[in-house]
Amino acid sequence: MSLEPRLPPELELRIFTLCVNNDKHIISILLLVCHRVKDWIEPLLFRTIIFESKVHEAFDSILSMTTAKSPEFLAQHVRFCAIESQEHWDDEKVKKATLFFELCSEIRDLALWSHFPRNELPFNLGCLRNLRRLSLNWRTVVPIAKFLSSEKLDVLPITHLLWEMDQIDRLLPLLPKLPHLTHIQFTWWESDDHSSAPGWMKSLVQVTAISTFELVIIHFPSGKWGRLGVEDERGLLVKYPELDHNKVVLLHQNPESDFYLSVEWESRLYGEDDLWSRAQRVLDKRLASDV
């Protein structure tokens, strides 16, 4: 039986790419079809790397899988990475994580949802010279803030920042290190006192006054409207006029679990709707109505 392709190579590539996009788990099977298919598919295997558990073993596995490849392989292909493990970060794990990020220097989208000891980031992200999107849960805001405030750190090219807490006053001193930042998303957490505007709204006014900012998303845990003493967004804007700004979009987020951040992050990777895209539609509609 002939092993020569019966379809044009560009059509074969399109077919296999569609298969991978529809089901990521099929990659390991397609790698065994033949050498030319492996050459097409293998880069897609490394395009997105998610560490969910046993980070130590995962670093070992990735580094061993690419040992025989060129030193530039991971930099050429890894574009999305998420770390959501709650494991202890010992010296060996830190060493391997540092090496991993040095080899994956072209990551564009990074999510850090891990718990780091002593509120210190255990590895250097300064080598990610083309990082555009950074997603942080409440556990990682403090260590990232300390990292960004380092005098030794050059500016980062981040444009989109998900900051899962409402203490955006922590963000203001860091903006000189994030001169390209145009989009921010943060969560309005519960407060016992709803009689006056939360203190972070003063920081919000300062952020929206920056000419380069295009979009600020504020999303709410489930059931937030009622606890704020309003029935809808209109009532919220009356109560807190600081939120009534053409750059601010309010989204009533209703997470079903503590993992809604990872669900949103992965949705965008696969071309599905996420908070960023939904907020952008609201903003576009608002701008169109003003014309």
PDB file of C-alpha atoms in Angstrom:
ATOM      1  CA  MET A   1       0.000   0.000   0.000  1.00  0.00           C
ATOM      2  CA  SER A   2       1.361   3.392  -0.961  1.00  0.00           C
ATOM      3  CA  LEU A   3       2.143   5.823   1.834  1.00  0.00           C
ATOM      4  CA  GLU A   4       2.137   8.778  -0.508  1.00  0.00           C
ATOM      5  CA  PRO A   5      -0.550  11.385   0.278  1.00  0.00           C
ATOM      6  CA  ARG A   6      -3.626  11.266  -1.945  1.00  0.00           C
ATOM      7  CA  LEU A   7      -4.676  14.824  -1.108  1.00  0.00           C
ATOM      8  CA  PRO A   8      -2.778  18.083  -1.608  1.00  0.00           C
ATOM      9  CA  PRO A   9      -0.515  18.684   1.431  1.00  0.00           C
ATOM     10  CA  GLU A  10      -2.199  22.002   2.232  1.00  0.00           C
ATOM     11  CA  LEU A  11      -5.610  20.261   2.354  1.00  0.00           C
ATOM     12  CA  GLU A  12      -4.249  17.474   4.543  1.00  0.00           C
ATOM     13  CA  LEU A  13      -2.780  20.066   6.907  1.00  0.00           C
ATOM     14  CA  ARG A  14      -6.122  21.857   7.081  1.00  0.00           C
ATOM     15  CA  ILE A  15      -7.975  18.629   7.893  1.00  0.00           C
ATOM     16  CA  PHE A  16      -5.591  17.596  10.667  1.00  0.00           C
ATOM     17  CA  THR A  17      -5.574  21.114  12.131  1.00  0.00           C
ATOM     18  CA  LEU A  18      -9.378  21.133  12.278  1.00  0.00           C
ATOM     19  CA  CYS A  19      -9.311  17.762  14.057  1.00  0.00           C
ATOM     20  CA  VAL A  20      -6.909  19.096  16.664  1.00  0.00           C
ATOM     21  CA  ASN A  21      -8.902  22.281  17.208  1.00  0.00           C
ATOM     22  CA  ASN A  22     -12.058  20.231  17.802  1.00  0.00           C
ATOM     23  CA  ASP A  23     -10.440  17.768  20.201  1.00  0.00           C
ATOM     24  CA  LYS A  24      -7.054  18.461  21.807  1.00  0.00           C
ATOM     25  CA  HIS A  25      -6.901  14.910  23.182  1.00  0.00           C
ATOM     26  CA  ILE A  26      -6.535  13.512  19.668  1.00  0.00           C
ATOM     27  CA  ILE A  27      -3.072  15.032  19.216  1.00  0.00           C
ATOM     28  CA  SER A  28      -1.261  12.061  20.783  1.00  0.00           C
ATOM     29  CA  ILE A  29      -2.984   9.748  18.294  1.00  0.00           C
ATOM     30  CA  LEU A  30      -2.340  11.891  15.238  1.00  0.00           C
ATOM     31  CA  LEU A  31       1.363  12.077  16.093  1.00  0.00           C
ATOM     32  CA  LEU A  32       1.592   8.359  15.205  1.00  0.00           C
ATOM     33  CA  VAL A  33       0.078   8.647  11.705  1.00  0.00           C
ATOM     34  CA  CYS A  34       3.310   9.429   9.861  1.00  0.00           C
ATOM     35  CA  HIS A  35       6.340  11.716   9.993  1.00  0.00           C
ATOM     36  CA  ARG A  36       4.876  14.539   7.937  1.00  0.00           C
ATOM     37  CA  VAL A  37       1.734  14.650  10.114  1.00  0.00           C
ATOM     38  CA  LYS A  38       3.882  14.624  13.249  1.00  0.00           C
ATOM     39  CA  ASP A  39       5.824  17.617  11.912  1.00  0.00           C
ATOM     40  CA  TRP A  40       2.524  19.482  11.429  1.00  0.00           C
ATOM     41  CA  ILE A  41       0.833  18.483  14.669  1.00  0.00           C
ATOM     42  CA  GLU A  42       3.628  18.454  17.251  1.00  0.00           C
ATOM     43  CA  PRO A  43       3.902  22.271  17.475  1.00  0.00           C
ATOM     44  CA  LEU A  44       0.174  22.390  18.312  1.00  0.00           C
ATOM     45  CA  LEU A  45       0.809  20.012  21.217  1.00  0.00           C
ATOM     46  CA  PHE A  46       3.131  22.570  22.801  1.00  0.00           C
ATOM     47  CA  ARG A  47       1.170  25.702  21.892  1.00  0.00           C
ATOM     48  CA  THR A  48      -0.731  25.619  25.201  1.00  0.00           C
ATOM     49  CA  ILE A  49       0.743  24.198  28.424  1.00  0.00           C
ATOM     50  CA  ILE A  50      -1.350  23.967  31.593  1.00  0.00           C
ATOM     51  CA  PHE A  51       0.109  22.856  34.923  1.00  0.00           C
ATOM     52  CA  GLU A  52      -2.731  21.579  37.116  1.00  0.00           C
ATOM     53  CA  SER A  53      -0.966  19.246  39.515  1.00  0.00           C
ATOM     54  CA  LYS A  54       2.404  17.595  40.119  1.00  0.00           C
ATOM     55  CA  VAL A  55       4.226  20.615  38.722  1.00  0.00           C
ATOM     56  CA  HIS A  56       7.612  19.063  39.443  1.00  0.00           C
ATOM     57  CA  GLU A  57       6.872  16.034  37.252  1.00  0.00           C
ATOM     58  CA  ALA A  58       5.299  18.199  34.554  1.00  0.00           C
ATOM     59  CA  PHE A  59       8.422  20.331  34.202  1.00  0.00           C
ATOM     60  CA  ASP A  60      10.517  17.156  33.997  1.00  0.00           C
ATOM     61  CA  SER A  61       8.238  15.711  31.327  1.00  0.00           C
ATOM     62  CA  ILE A  62       8.262  18.793  29.097  1.00  0.00           C
ATOM     63  CA  LEU A  63      11.993  19.323  29.380  1.00  0.00           C
ATOM     64  CA  SER A  64      12.732  15.654  28.636  1.00  0.00           C
ATOM     65  CA  MET A  65      10.354  15.634  25.643  1.00  0.00           C
ATOM     66  CA  THR A  66      12.240  18.516  24.069  1.00  0.00           C
ATOM     67  CA  THR A  67      15.797  17.534  24.959  1.00  0.00           C
ATOM     68  CA  ALA A  68      16.527  16.225  21.463  1.00  0.00           C
ATOM     69  CA  LYS A  69      15.045  19.281  19.773  1.00  0.00           C
ATOM     70  CA  SER A  70      16.654  22.612  19.013  1.00  0.00           C
ATOM     71  CA  PRO A  71      17.116  25.034  21.932  1.00  0.00           C
ATOM     72  CA  GLU A  72      14.602  27.345  20.228  1.00  0.00           C
ATOM     73  CA  PHE A  73      11.809  24.755  19.965  1.00  0.00           C
ATOM     74  CA  LEU A  74       9.796  25.833  23.035  1.00  0.00           C
ATOM     75  CA  ALA A  75      10.297  29.519  22.288  1.00  0.00           C
ATOM     76  CA  GLN A  76       9.026  28.943  18.744  1.00  0.00           C
ATOM     77  CA  HIS A  77       5.857  27.095  19.729  1.00  0.00           C
ATOM     78  CA  VAL A  78       4.678  27.747  23.321  1.00  0.00           C
ATOM     79  CA  ARG A  79       2.305  30.720  23.338  1.00  0.00           C
ATOM     80  CA  PHE A  80      -0.122  30.048  26.243  1.00  0.00           C
ATOM     81  CA  CYS A  81       0.684  28.830  29.752  1.00  0.00           C
ATOM     82  CA  ALA A  82      -1.259  28.449  33.012  1.00  0.00           C
ATOM     83  CA  ILE A  83      -0.078  27.338  36.450  1.00  0.00           C
ATOM     84  CA  GLU A  84      -2.866  26.518  38.901  1.00  0.00           C
ATOM     85  CA  SER A  85      -1.190  24.058  41.227  1.00  0.00           C
ATOM     86  CA  GLN A  86      -1.277  24.548  45.004  1.00  0.00           C
ATOM     87  CA  GLU A  87       1.860  22.471  45.620  1.00  0.00           C
ATOM     88  CA  HIS A  88       4.780  23.599  47.719  1.00  0.00           C
ATOM     89  CA  TRP A  89       7.496  25.353  45.711  1.00  0.00           C
ATOM     90  CA  ASP A  90      10.825  23.909  46.813  1.00  0.00           C
ATOM     91  CA  ASP A  91      14.206  25.000  45.434  1.00  0.00           C
ATOM     92  CA  GLU A  92      14.260  22.264  42.787  1.00  0.00           C
ATOM     93  CA  LYS A  93      10.827  23.239  41.470  1.00  0.00           C
ATOM     94  CA  VAL A  94      11.837  26.911  41.354  1.00  0.00           C
ATOM     95  CA  LYS A  95      14.972  26.037  39.418  1.00  0.00           C
ATOM     96  CA  LYS A  96      13.026  24.071  36.806  1.00  0.00           C
ATOM     97  CA  ALA A  97      10.313  26.728  36.518  1.00  0.00           C
ATOM     98  CA  THR A  98      12.965  29.376  35.916  1.00  0.00           C
ATOM     99  CA  LEU A  99      14.531  27.236  33.179  1.00  0.00           C
ATOM    100  CA  PHE A 100      11.114  26.564  31.655  1.00  0.00           C
ATOM    101  CA  PHE A 101      10.264  30.260  31.319  1.00  0.00           C
ATOM    102  CA  GLU A 102      13.695  31.041  29.932  1.00  0.00           C
ATOM    103  CA  LEU A 103      13.144  28.402  27.227  1.00  0.00           C
ATOM    104  CA  CYS A 104       9.532  29.553  26.610  1.00  0.00           C
ATOM    105  CA  SER A 105      10.466  33.198  26.227  1.00  0.00           C
ATOM    106  CA  GLU A 106       7.795  33.868  23.570  1.00  0.00           C
ATOM    107  CA  ILE A 107       4.752  33.129  25.757  1.00  0.00           C
ATOM    108  CA  ARG A 108       2.004  35.618  24.901  1.00  0.00           C
ATOM    109  CA  ASP A 109      -0.651  34.696  27.481  1.00  0.00           C
ATOM    110  CA  LEU A 110       0.154  33.620  31.057  1.00  0.00           C
ATOM    111  CA  ALA A 111      -2.200  32.664  33.892  1.00  0.00           C
ATOM    112  CA  LEU A 112      -0.872  32.300  37.437  1.00  0.00           C
ATOM    113  CA  TRP A 113      -3.378  30.828  39.874  1.00  0.00           C
ATOM    114  CA  SER A 114      -0.933  29.107  42.191  1.00  0.00           C
ATOM    115  CA  HIS A 115      -0.139  29.751  45.832  1.00  0.00           C
ATOM    116  CA  PHE A 116       3.425  30.977  46.251  1.00  0.00           C
ATOM    117  CA  PRO A 117       5.133  30.812  49.674  1.00  0.00           C
ATOM    118  CA  ARG A 118       5.970  34.001  51.560  1.00  0.00           C
ATOM    119  CA  ASN A 119       4.096  36.020  48.938  1.00  0.00           C
ATOM    120  CA  GLU A 120       7.161  35.944  46.716  1.00  0.00           C
ATOM    121  CA  LEU A 121       7.156  35.033  43.040  1.00  0.00           C
ATOM    122  CA  PRO A 122       9.584  32.080  42.914  1.00  0.00           C
ATOM    123  CA  PHE A 123      10.728  32.632  39.316  1.00  0.00           C
ATOM    124  CA  ASN A 124      11.609  35.523  37.026  1.00  0.00           C
ATOM    125  CA  LEU A 125       9.058  36.520  34.383  1.00  0.00           C
ATOM    126  CA  GLY A 126      11.263  39.276  33.017  1.00  0.00           C
ATOM    127  CA  CYS A 127      12.445  36.952  30.247  1.00  0.00           C
ATOM    128  CA  LEU A 128       8.924  36.893  28.715  1.00  0.00           C
ATOM    129  CA  ARG A 129       9.669  39.791  26.405  1.00  0.00           C
ATOM    130  CA  ASN A 130       6.459  39.390  24.363  1.00  0.00           C
ATOM    131  CA  LEU A 131       3.976  38.683  27.161  1.00  0.00           C
ATOM    132  CA  ARG A 132       0.691  40.405  26.278  1.00  0.00           C
ATOM    133  CA  ARG A 133      -1.901  38.967  28.687  1.00  0.00           C
ATOM    134  CA  LEU A 134      -1.527  38.172  32.379  1.00  0.00           C
ATOM    135  CA  SER A 135      -4.270  36.556  34.477  1.00  0.00           C
ATOM    136  CA  LEU A 136      -3.930  36.554  38.275  1.00  0.00           C
ATOM    137  CA  ASN A 137      -6.151  35.155  40.991  1.00  0.00           C
ATOM    138  CA  TRP A 138      -6.240  36.724  44.442  1.00  0.00           C
ATOM    139  CA  ARG A 139      -3.420  34.459  45.660  1.00  0.00           C
ATOM    140  CA  THR A 140      -0.935  35.775  43.114  1.00  0.00           C
ATOM    141  CA  VAL A 141      -1.671  39.513  43.103  1.00  0.00           C
ATOM    142  CA  VAL A 142       0.655  40.301  46.025  1.00  0.00           C
ATOM    143  CA  PRO A 143       3.720  38.371  44.774  1.00  0.00           C
ATOM    144  CA  ILE A 144       3.254  39.781  41.263  1.00  0.00           C
ATOM    145  CA  ALA A 145       2.951  43.308  42.678  1.00  0.00           C
ATOM    146  CA  LYS A 146       6.246  42.800  44.536  1.00  0.00           C
ATOM    147  CA  PHE A 147       7.841  41.422  41.374  1.00  0.00           C
ATOM    148  CA  LEU A 148       6.693  44.357  39.218  1.00  0.00           C
ATOM    149  CA  SER A 149       7.906  46.898  41.771  1.00  0.00           C
ATOM    150  CA  SER A 150      11.451  45.560  41.527  1.00  0.00           C
ATOM    151  CA  GLU A 151      13.856  48.260  40.366  1.00  0.00           C
ATOM    152  CA  LYS A 152      15.784  45.638  38.385  1.00  0.00           C
ATOM    153  CA  LEU A 153      12.777  44.754  36.236  1.00  0.00           C
ATOM    154  CA  ASP A 154      12.409  46.404  32.843  1.00  0.00           C
ATOM    155  CA  VAL A 155       8.986  47.307  31.516  1.00  0.00           C
ATOM    156  CA  LEU A 156       6.739  44.431  30.386  1.00  0.00           C
ATOM    157  CA  PRO A 157       4.662  44.665  27.159  1.00  0.00           C
ATOM    158  CA  ILE A 158       1.434  43.487  28.876  1.00  0.00           C
ATOM    159  CA  THR A 159      -1.745  44.927  27.343  1.00  0.00           C
ATOM    160  CA  HIS A 160      -4.425  42.873  29.185  1.00  0.00           C
ATOM    161  CA  LEU A 161      -4.406  42.260  32.940  1.00  0.00           C
ATOM    162  CA  LEU A 162      -6.927  40.222  34.928  1.00  0.00           C
ATOM    163  CA  TRP A 163      -6.549  41.267  38.575  1.00  0.00           C
ATOM    164  CA  GLU A 164      -8.879  39.110  40.682  1.00  0.00           C
ATOM    165  CA  MET A 165      -9.359  41.496  43.576  1.00  0.00           C
ATOM    166  CA  ASP A 166     -10.768  44.969  44.059  1.00  0.00           C
ATOM    167  CA  GLN A 167      -7.648  46.505  45.610  1.00  0.00           C
ATOM    168  CA  ILE A 168      -6.663  48.229  42.395  1.00  0.00           C
ATOM    169  CA  ASP A 169      -4.856  50.853  44.451  1.00  0.00           C
ATOM    170  CA  ARG A 170      -2.053  48.262  44.526  1.00  0.00           C
ATOM    171  CA  LEU A 171      -1.904  48.508  40.755  1.00  0.00           C
ATOM    172  CA  LEU A 172      -1.388  52.270  40.405  1.00  0.00           C
ATOM    173  CA  PRO A 173       2.281  52.353  41.554  1.00  0.00           C
ATOM    174  CA  LEU A 174       3.053  49.539  39.093  1.00  0.00           C
ATOM    175  CA  LEU A 175       1.774  51.256  35.950  1.00  0.00           C
ATOM    176  CA  PRO A 176       5.217  52.683  35.018  1.00  0.00           C
ATOM    177  CA  LYS A 177       6.330  49.058  34.549  1.00  0.00           C
ATOM    178  CA  LEU A 178       3.240  48.385  32.401  1.00  0.00           C
ATOM    179  CA  PRO A 179       3.237  51.285  29.916  1.00  0.00           C
ATOM    180  CA  HIS A 180       1.396  49.250  27.251  1.00  0.00           C
ATOM    181  CA  LEU A 181      -1.516  48.256  29.509  1.00  0.00           C
ATOM    182  CA  THR A 182      -4.868  49.105  27.887  1.00  0.00           C
ATOM    183  CA  HIS A 183      -7.314  46.563  29.373  1.00  0.00           C
ATOM    184  CA  ILE A 184      -7.933  45.704  33.036  1.00  0.00           C
ATOM    185  CA  GLN A 185     -10.401  43.262  34.531  1.00  0.00           C
ATOM    186  CA  PHE A 186     -11.013  42.925  38.255  1.00  0.00           C
ATOM    187  CA  THR A 187     -13.561  41.514  40.705  1.00  0.00           C
ATOM    188  CA  TRP A 188     -15.696  43.555  43.087  1.00  0.00           C
ATOM    189  CA  TRP A 189     -15.667  41.437  46.229  1.00  0.00           C
ATOM    190  CA  GLU A 190     -18.159  41.548  49.080  1.00  0.00           C
ATOM    191  CA  SER A 191     -18.063  44.365  51.623  1.00  0.00           C
ATOM    192  CA  ASP A 192     -20.043  44.855  54.837  1.00  0.00           C
ATOM    193  CA  ASP A 193     -20.522  48.588  54.309  1.00  0.00           C
ATOM    194  CA  HIS A 194     -22.542  49.552  51.232  1.00  0.00           C
ATOM    195  CA  SER A 195     -23.473  53.047  52.410  1.00  0.00           C
ATOM    196  CA  SER A 196     -20.664  54.762  50.537  1.00  0.00           C
ATOM    197  CA  ALA A 197     -18.443  54.091  47.540  1.00  0.00           C
ATOM    198  CA  PRO A 198     -15.647  51.569  48.203  1.00  0.00           C
ATOM    199  CA  GLY A 199     -12.202  53.120  48.573  1.00  0.00           C
ATOM    200  CA  TRP A 200     -10.935  51.496  45.376  1.00  0.00           C
ATOM    201  CA  MET A 201     -13.295  53.642  43.293  1.00  0.00           C
ATOM    202  CA  LYS A 202     -10.935  56.605  43.783  1.00  0.00           C
ATOM    203  CA  SER A 203      -8.225  54.495  42.149  1.00  0.00           C
ATOM    204  CA  LEU A 204     -10.664  53.570  39.384  1.00  0.00           C
ATOM    205  CA  VAL A 205     -11.162  57.246  38.580  1.00  0.00           C
ATOM    206  CA  GLN A 206      -7.391  57.650  38.262  1.00  0.00           C
ATOM    207  CA  VAL A 207      -7.113  54.618  35.982  1.00  0.00           C
ATOM    208  CA  THR A 208      -9.901  55.674  33.615  1.00  0.00           C
ATOM    209  CA  ALA A 209      -8.313  59.129  33.356  1.00  0.00           C
ATOM    210  CA  ILE A 210      -5.250  57.594  31.672  1.00  0.00           C
ATOM    211  CA  SER A 211      -5.605  58.243  27.949  1.00  0.00           C
ATOM    212  CA  THR A 212      -4.119  54.909  26.848  1.00  0.00           C
ATOM    213  CA  PHE A 213      -6.699  52.824  28.715  1.00  0.00           C
ATOM    214  CA  GLU A 214      -9.477  51.450  26.529  1.00  0.00           C
ATOM    215  CA  LEU A 215     -11.476  49.095  28.740  1.00  0.00           C
ATOM    216  CA  VAL A 216     -11.959  48.392  32.440  1.00  0.00           C
ATOM    217  CA  ILE A 217     -14.120  45.365  33.293  1.00  0.00           C
ATOM    218  CA  ILE A 218     -15.639  45.002  36.738  1.00  0.00           C
ATOM    219  CA  HIS A 219     -17.319  41.665  37.365  1.00  0.00           C
ATOM    220  CA  PHE A 220     -19.342  40.599  40.356  1.00  0.00           C
ATOM    221  CA  PRO A 221     -19.709  37.329  42.236  1.00  0.00           C
ATOM    222  CA  SER A 222     -23.173  35.776  42.057  1.00  0.00           C
ATOM    223  CA  GLY A 223     -26.019  37.587  43.784  1.00  0.00           C
ATOM    224  CA  LYS A 224     -24.112  40.843  44.087  1.00  0.00           C
ATOM    225  CA  TRP A 225     -26.870  43.210  42.933  1.00  0.00           C
ATOM    226  CA  GLY A 226     -29.173  42.445  45.842  1.00  0.00           C
ATOM    227  CA  ARG A 227     -26.444  42.715  48.454  1.00  0.00           C
ATOM    228  CA  LEU A 228     -25.547  46.153  47.069  1.00  0.00           C
ATOM    229  CA  GLY A 229     -29.101  47.319  47.604  1.00  0.00           C
ATOM    230  CA  VAL A 230     -29.898  47.842  43.907  1.00  0.00           C
ATOM    231  CA  GLU A 231     -31.957  45.899  41.375  1.00  0.00           C
ATOM    232  CA  ASP A 232     -29.936  46.369  38.208  1.00  0.00           C
ATOM    233  CA  GLU A 233     -27.002  48.145  36.595  1.00  0.00           C
ATOM    234  CA  ARG A 234     -28.946  51.394  36.227  1.00  0.00           C
ATOM    235  CA  GLY A 235     -29.483  51.512  39.988  1.00  0.00           C
ATOM    236  CA  LEU A 236     -25.820  50.743  40.582  1.00  0.00           C
ATOM    237  CA  LEU A 237     -24.698  53.664  38.409  1.00  0.00           C
ATOM    238  CA  VAL A 238     -27.030  56.004  40.297  1.00  0.00           C
ATOM    239  CA  LYS A 239     -25.665  54.836  43.630  1.00  0.00           C
ATOM    240  CA  TYR A 240     -22.034  54.884  42.505  1.00  0.00           C
ATOM    241  CA  PRO A 241     -21.610  57.539  39.776  1.00  0.00           C
ATOM    242  CA  GLU A 242     -17.871  56.796  39.669  1.00  0.00           C
ATOM    243  CA  LEU A 243     -18.770  53.700  37.641  1.00  0.00           C
ATOM    244  CA  ASP A 244     -20.613  55.693  34.980  1.00  0.00           C
ATOM    245  CA  HIS A 245     -17.719  56.002  32.556  1.00  0.00           C
ATOM    246  CA  ASN A 246     -17.491  55.156  28.864  1.00  0.00           C
ATOM    247  CA  LYS A 247     -14.451  52.926  29.475  1.00  0.00           C
ATOM    248  CA  VAL A 248     -16.041  50.904  32.291  1.00  0.00           C
ATOM    249  CA  VAL A 249     -18.102  47.775  31.599  1.00  0.00           C
ATOM    250  CA  LEU A 250     -19.980  46.012  34.409  1.00  0.00           C
ATOM    251  CA  LEU A 251     -20.543  42.267  34.057  1.00  0.00           C
ATOM    252  CA  HIS A 252     -22.590  40.255  36.543  1.00  0.00           C
ATOM    253  CA  GLN A 253     -20.343  37.221  36.756  1.00  0.00           C
ATOM    254  CA  ASN A 254     -21.946  34.075  38.130  1.00  0.00           C
ATOM    255  CA  PRO A 255     -19.156  31.556  38.734  1.00  0.00           C
ATOM    256  CA  GLU A 256     -20.388  28.051  39.436  1.00  0.00           C
ATOM    257  CA  SER A 257     -17.173  27.112  41.185  1.00  0.00           C
ATOM    258  CA  ASP A 258     -13.762  28.393  42.197  1.00  0.00           C
ATOM    259  CA  PHE A 259     -12.500  27.396  38.756  1.00  0.00           C
ATOM    260  CA  TYR A 260     -14.384  29.982  36.699  1.00  0.00           C
ATOM    261  CA  LEU A 261     -11.116  31.819  35.980  1.00  0.00           C
ATOM    262  CA  SER A 262      -9.618  28.794  34.247  1.00  0.00           C
ATOM    263  CA  VAL A 263     -12.872  28.176  32.353  1.00  0.00           C
ATOM    264  CA  GLU A 264     -12.846  31.762  31.044  1.00  0.00           C
ATOM    265  CA  TRP A 265      -9.150  31.577  30.155  1.00  0.00           C
ATOM    266  CA  GLU A 266      -9.467  28.316  28.238  1.00  0.00           C
ATOM    267  CA  SER A 267     -12.616  29.527  26.462  1.00  0.00           C
ATOM    268  CA  ARG A 268     -10.663  32.284  24.761  1.00  0.00           C
ATOM    269  CA  LEU A 269      -7.942  29.859  23.671  1.00  0.00           C
ATOM    270  CA  TYR A 270     -10.511  27.777  21.821  1.00  0.00           C
ATOM    271  CA  GLY A 271     -12.227  30.749  20.193  1.00  0.00           C
ATOM    272  CA  GLU A 272     -15.231  30.676  22.537  1.00  0.00           C
ATOM    273  CA  ASP A 273     -16.907  33.581  24.334  1.00  0.00           C
ATOM    274  CA  ASP A 274     -15.194  34.940  27.448  1.00  0.00           C
ATOM    275  CA  LEU A 275     -15.461  38.014  29.666  1.00  0.00           C
ATOM    276  CA  TRP A 276     -13.091  40.026  27.468  1.00  0.00           C
ATOM    277  CA  SER A 277     -15.083  39.422  24.292  1.00  0.00           C
ATOM    278  CA  ARG A 278     -18.444  40.012  25.996  1.00  0.00           C
ATOM    279  CA  ALA A 279     -17.238  43.281  27.487  1.00  0.00           C
ATOM    280  CA  GLN A 280     -15.790  44.387  24.148  1.00  0.00           C
ATOM    281  CA  ARG A 281     -19.195  43.893  22.507  1.00  0.00           C
ATOM    282  CA  VAL A 282     -20.799  46.063  25.192  1.00  0.00           C
ATOM    283  CA  LEU A 283     -18.156  48.743  24.612  1.00  0.00           C
ATOM    284  CA  ASP A 284     -18.511  48.589  20.816  1.00  0.00           C
ATOM    285  CA  LYS A 285     -22.287  48.906  21.070  1.00  0.00           C
ATOM    286  CA  ARG A 286     -21.903  51.866  23.427  1.00  0.00           C
ATOM    287  CA  LEU A 287     -19.462  53.627  21.095  1.00  0.00           C
ATOM    288  CA  ALA A 288     -21.699  52.971  18.076  1.00  0.00           C
ATOM    289  CA  SER A 289     -24.686  54.558  19.815  1.00  0.00           C
ATOM    290  CA  ASP A 290     -22.632  57.686  20.537  1.00  0.00           C
ATOM    291  CA  VAL A 291     -21.797  58.236  16.858  1.00  0.00           C
TER     292      VAL A 291
END
